[in-house]
Coordinates of C-alpha atoms in Angstrom, one line a residue:
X1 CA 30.3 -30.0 -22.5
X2 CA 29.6 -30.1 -26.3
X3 CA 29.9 -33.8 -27.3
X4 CA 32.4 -33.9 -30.3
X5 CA 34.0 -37.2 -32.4
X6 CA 37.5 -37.7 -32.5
X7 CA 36.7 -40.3 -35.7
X8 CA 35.0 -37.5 -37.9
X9 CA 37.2 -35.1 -39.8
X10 CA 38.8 -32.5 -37.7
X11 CA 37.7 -28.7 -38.7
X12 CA 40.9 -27.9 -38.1
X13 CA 44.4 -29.2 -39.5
X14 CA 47.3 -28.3 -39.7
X15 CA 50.7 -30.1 -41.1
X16 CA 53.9 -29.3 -40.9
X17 CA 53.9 -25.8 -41.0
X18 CA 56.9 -23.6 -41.2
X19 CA 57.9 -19.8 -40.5
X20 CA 60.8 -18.3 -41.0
X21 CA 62.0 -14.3 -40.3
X22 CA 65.4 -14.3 -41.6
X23 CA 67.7 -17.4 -39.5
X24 CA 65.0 -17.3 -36.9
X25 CA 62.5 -20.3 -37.2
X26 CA 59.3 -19.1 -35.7
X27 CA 57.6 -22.7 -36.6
X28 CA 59.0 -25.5 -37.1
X29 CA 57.2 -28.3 -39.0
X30 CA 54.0 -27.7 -36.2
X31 CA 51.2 -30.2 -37.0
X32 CA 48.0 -30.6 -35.0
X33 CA 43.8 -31.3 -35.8
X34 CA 41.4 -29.3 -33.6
X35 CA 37.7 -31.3 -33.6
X36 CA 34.4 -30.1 -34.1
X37 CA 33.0 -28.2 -30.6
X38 CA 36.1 -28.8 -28.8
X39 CA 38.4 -26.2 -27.1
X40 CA 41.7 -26.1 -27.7
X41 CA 44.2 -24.4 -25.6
X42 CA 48.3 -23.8 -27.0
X43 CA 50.3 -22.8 -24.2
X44 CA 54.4 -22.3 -24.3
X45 CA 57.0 -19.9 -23.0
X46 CA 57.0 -16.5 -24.7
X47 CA 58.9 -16.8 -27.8
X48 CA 57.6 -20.5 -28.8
X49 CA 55.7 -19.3 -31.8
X50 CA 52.0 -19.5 -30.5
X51 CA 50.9 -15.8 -31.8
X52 CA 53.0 -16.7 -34.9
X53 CA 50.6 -19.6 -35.3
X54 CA 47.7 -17.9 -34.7
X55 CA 48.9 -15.2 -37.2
X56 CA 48.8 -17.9 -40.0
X57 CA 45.7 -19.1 -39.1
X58 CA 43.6 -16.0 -39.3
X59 CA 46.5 -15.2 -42.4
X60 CA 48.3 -12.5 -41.7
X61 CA 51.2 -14.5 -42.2
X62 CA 51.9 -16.6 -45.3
X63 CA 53.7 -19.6 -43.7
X64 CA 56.9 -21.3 -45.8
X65 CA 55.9 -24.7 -45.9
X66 CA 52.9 -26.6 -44.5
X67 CA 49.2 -26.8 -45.1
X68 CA 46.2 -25.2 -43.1
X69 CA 42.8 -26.8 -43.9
X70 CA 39.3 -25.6 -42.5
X71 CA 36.1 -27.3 -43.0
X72 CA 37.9 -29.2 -45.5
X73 CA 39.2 -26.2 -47.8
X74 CA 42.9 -25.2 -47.8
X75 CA 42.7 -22.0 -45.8
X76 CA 46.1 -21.2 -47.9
X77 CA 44.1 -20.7 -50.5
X78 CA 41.5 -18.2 -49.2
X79 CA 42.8 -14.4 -49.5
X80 CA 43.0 -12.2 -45.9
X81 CA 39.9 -10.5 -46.5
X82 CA 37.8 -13.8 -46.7
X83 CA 38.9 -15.1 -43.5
X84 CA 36.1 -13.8 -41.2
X85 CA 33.5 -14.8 -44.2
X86 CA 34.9 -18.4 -44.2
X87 CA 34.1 -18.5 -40.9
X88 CA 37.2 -17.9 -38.5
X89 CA 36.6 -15.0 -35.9
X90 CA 39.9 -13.8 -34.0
X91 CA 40.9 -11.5 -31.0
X92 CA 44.3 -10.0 -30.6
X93 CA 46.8 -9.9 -27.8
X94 CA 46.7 -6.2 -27.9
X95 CA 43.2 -5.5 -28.6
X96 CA 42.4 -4.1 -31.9
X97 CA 39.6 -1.9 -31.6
X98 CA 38.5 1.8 -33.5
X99 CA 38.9 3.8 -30.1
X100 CA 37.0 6.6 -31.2
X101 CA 33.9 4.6 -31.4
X102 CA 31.2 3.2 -28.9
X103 CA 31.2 -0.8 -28.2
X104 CA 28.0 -1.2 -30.0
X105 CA 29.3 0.5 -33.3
X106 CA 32.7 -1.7 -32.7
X107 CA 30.8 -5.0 -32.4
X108 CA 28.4 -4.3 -35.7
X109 CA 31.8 -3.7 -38.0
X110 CA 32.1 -7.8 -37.1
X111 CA 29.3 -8.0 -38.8
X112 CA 30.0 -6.4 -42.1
X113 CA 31.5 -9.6 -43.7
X114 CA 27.8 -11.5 -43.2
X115 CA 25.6 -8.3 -44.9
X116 CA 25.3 -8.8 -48.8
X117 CA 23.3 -5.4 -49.4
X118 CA 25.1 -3.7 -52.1
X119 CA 25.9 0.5 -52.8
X120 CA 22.6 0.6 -54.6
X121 CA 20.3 -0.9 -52.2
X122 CA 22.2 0.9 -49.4
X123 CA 21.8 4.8 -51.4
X124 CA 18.4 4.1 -51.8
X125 CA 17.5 2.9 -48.1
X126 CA 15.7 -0.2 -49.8
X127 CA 13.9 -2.9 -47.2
X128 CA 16.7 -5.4 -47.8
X129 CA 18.7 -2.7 -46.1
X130 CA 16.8 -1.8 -43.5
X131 CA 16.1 -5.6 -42.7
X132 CA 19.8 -6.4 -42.2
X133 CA 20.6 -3.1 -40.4
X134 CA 17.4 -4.5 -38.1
X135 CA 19.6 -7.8 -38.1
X136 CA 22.6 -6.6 -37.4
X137 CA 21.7 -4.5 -34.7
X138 CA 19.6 -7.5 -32.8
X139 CA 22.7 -9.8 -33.2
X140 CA 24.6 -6.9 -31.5
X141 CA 22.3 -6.4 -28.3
X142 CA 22.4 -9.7 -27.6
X143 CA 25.3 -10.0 -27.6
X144 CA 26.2 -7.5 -25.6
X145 CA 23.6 -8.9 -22.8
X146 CA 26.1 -12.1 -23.0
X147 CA 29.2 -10.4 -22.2
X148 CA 27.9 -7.7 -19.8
X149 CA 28.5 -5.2 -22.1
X150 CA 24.8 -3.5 -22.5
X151 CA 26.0 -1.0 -19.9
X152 CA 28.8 0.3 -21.7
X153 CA 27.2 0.0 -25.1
X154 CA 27.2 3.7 -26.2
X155 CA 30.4 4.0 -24.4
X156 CA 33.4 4.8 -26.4
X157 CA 36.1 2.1 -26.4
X158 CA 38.6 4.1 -25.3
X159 CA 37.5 4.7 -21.9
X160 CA 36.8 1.2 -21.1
X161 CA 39.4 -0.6 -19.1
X162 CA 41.8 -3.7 -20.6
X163 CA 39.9 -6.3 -19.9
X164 CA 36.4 -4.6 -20.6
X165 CA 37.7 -4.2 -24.0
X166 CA 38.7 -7.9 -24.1
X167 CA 35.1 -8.5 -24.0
X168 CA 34.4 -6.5 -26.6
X169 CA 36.5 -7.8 -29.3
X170 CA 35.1 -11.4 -28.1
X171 CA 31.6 -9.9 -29.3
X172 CA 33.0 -8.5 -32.4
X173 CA 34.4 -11.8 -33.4
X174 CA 31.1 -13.8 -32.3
X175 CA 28.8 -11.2 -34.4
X176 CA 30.0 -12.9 -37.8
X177 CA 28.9 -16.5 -36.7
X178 CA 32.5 -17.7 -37.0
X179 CA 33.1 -21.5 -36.6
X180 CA 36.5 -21.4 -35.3
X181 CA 36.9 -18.5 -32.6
X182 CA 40.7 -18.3 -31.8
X183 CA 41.2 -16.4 -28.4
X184 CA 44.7 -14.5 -28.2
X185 CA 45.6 -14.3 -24.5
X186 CA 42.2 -13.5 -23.2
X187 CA 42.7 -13.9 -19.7
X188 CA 45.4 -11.1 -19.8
X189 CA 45.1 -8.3 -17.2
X190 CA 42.8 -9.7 -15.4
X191 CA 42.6 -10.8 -11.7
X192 CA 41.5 -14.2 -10.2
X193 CA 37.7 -13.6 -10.2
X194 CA 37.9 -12.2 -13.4
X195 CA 40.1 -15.2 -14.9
X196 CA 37.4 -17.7 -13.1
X197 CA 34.4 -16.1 -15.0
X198 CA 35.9 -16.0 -18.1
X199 CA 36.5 -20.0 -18.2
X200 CA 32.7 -20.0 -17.8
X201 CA 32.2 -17.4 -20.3
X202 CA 34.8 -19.2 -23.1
X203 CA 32.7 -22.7 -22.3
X204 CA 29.3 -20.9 -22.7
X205 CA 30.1 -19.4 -25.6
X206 CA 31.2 -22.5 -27.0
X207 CA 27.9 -24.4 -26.0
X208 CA 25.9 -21.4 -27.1
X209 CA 27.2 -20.8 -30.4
X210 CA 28.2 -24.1 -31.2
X211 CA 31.8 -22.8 -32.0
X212 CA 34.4 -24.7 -31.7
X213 CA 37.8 -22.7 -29.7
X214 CA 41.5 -22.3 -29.9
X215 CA 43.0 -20.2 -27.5
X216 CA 47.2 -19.2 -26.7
X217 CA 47.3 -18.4 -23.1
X218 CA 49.9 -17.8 -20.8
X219 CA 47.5 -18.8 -17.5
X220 CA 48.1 -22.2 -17.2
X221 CA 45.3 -22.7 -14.7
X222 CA 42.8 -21.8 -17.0
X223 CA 44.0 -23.4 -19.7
X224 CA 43.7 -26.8 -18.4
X225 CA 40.6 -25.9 -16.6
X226 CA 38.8 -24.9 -19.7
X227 CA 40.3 -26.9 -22.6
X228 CA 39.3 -30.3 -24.0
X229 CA 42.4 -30.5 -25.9
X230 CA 46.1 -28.4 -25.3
X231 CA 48.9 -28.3 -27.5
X232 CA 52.3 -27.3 -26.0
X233 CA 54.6 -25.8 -27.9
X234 CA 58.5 -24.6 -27.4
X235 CA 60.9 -23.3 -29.8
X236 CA 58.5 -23.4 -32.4
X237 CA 58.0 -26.6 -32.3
X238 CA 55.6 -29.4 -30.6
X239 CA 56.3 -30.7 -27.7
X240 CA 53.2 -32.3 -26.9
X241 CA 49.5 -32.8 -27.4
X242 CA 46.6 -34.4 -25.7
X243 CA 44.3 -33.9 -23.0
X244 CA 45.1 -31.3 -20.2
X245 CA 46.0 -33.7 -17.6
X246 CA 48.5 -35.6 -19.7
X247 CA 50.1 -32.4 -21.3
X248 CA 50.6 -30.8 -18.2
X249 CA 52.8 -33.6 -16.7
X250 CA 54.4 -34.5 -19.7
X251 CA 58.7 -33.9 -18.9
X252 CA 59.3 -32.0 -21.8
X253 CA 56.8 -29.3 -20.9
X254 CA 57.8 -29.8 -17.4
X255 CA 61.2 -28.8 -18.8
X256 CA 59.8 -25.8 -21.1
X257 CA 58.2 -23.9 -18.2
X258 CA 60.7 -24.8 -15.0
X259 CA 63.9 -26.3 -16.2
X260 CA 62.9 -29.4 -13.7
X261 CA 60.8 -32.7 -14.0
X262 CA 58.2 -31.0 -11.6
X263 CA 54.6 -30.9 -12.2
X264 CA 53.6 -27.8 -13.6

């Protein structure tokens, strides 16, 4: 496992935040620090506010009250658009791809926010271009040879199964170099095996690309399997926070999942 230091500051952290749709409070008052090279898992019932969180954190929501800071900046601060620049990558729940279009070509579009060649460079074909398109595509093979995806790689989206199509919005988000990689239910749809090699994938990818993980997932196994760190919420709110074996015999998430003080 990636060493990390609890004593440095955290490259993640996030205080008291609050959403609110109407009388429903999505989040309320959440506060957590995710280290350097850890991963983090959030588990909770459906309904506790976990994709709401991860929704602010990539920005797609404005929270009501709180702060987010990354690498040390308020992430408030930071417009939609600049997220994947500032160096968060994300996958969704339901996967967000362009169906119409092959893996490869889906997986290079990650990459758009890291090229700097501008219309004039790119409508004359200049070598700045061509050495970033040369870039860009390298970055891509690669990783597509990670995530045993260099089969499929002229394949369009759309025919690829649910959990093929996981893999590829994992690449797409690991193409721009992120520093935080937050994981929307990645284990969905897919069968014990599969679940199995993905913990070894998620802990590769963090040794490989020294990039630190959050991840919301409803498998409980894998979460405390893979994760450093897990953060249970319910409600919307906390309910604990520490290592897996603590959080996962802690009575209030006992509660939160089974209604009884059994170990989950």
């Amino acid at each position: 496992m990636t060493a990390f230091s609890p004593s440095a500051e955290p490259l993640l952290s996030v205080r008291d935040l609050s959403v609110r749709f109407g009388g429903i409070v999505a989040l309320d008052g959440i506060s957590f620090d995710v280290q350097r090279g850890q991963i983090c898992g959030v588990i909770g019932p459906n309904g506790a506010g976990k994709t709401t969180l991860f929704n602010c954190l990539s920005r797609l929501y404005t929270p009501h009250g709180g702060t987010i800071r990354f690498d040390g900046q308020d992430l408030l601060a930071r417009p939609q658009h600049a997220i994947a620049a500032a160096g968060i990558g994300r996958t969704f729940q339901n996967v967000a791809l362009f169906p119409a279009m092959t893996v490869a070509e889906n997986v290079m579009v990650g990459r758009h926010c890291r090229t700097h060649t501008g219309y004039f460079a790119n409508a004359f074909r200049l070598k700045s271009v061509r050495s970033e398109e040369a870039d860009v595509q390298r970055r891509t093979r690669d990783l597509l040879t990670l995530l045993q995806l260099a089969e499929v790689a002229d394949t369009p989206v759309r025919e690829l199964s649910f959990g093929t199509r996981k893999r590829v919005e994992m690449a797409r988000a690991l193409v721009a170099e992120p520093q935080l990689l937050l994981l929307d239910e990645p284990a969905a749809g897919l069968n014990h095996e599969e679940v199995d090699t993905l913990r070894l994938l998620i802990q590769d990818v963090r040794d490989r690309f020294n990039v630190t993980v959050l991840l919301v997932e409803h498998h409980l196994n894998l979460v405390m399997r893979v994760s450093d760190q897990v953060v249970a919420m319910n409600f919307g709110r906390k309910i604990a926070d520490g290592p897996p074996a603590v959080v996962q015999n802690d009575p209030e998430v006992v509660r939160a999942y089974l209604g009884t003080e059994e170990t989950v």
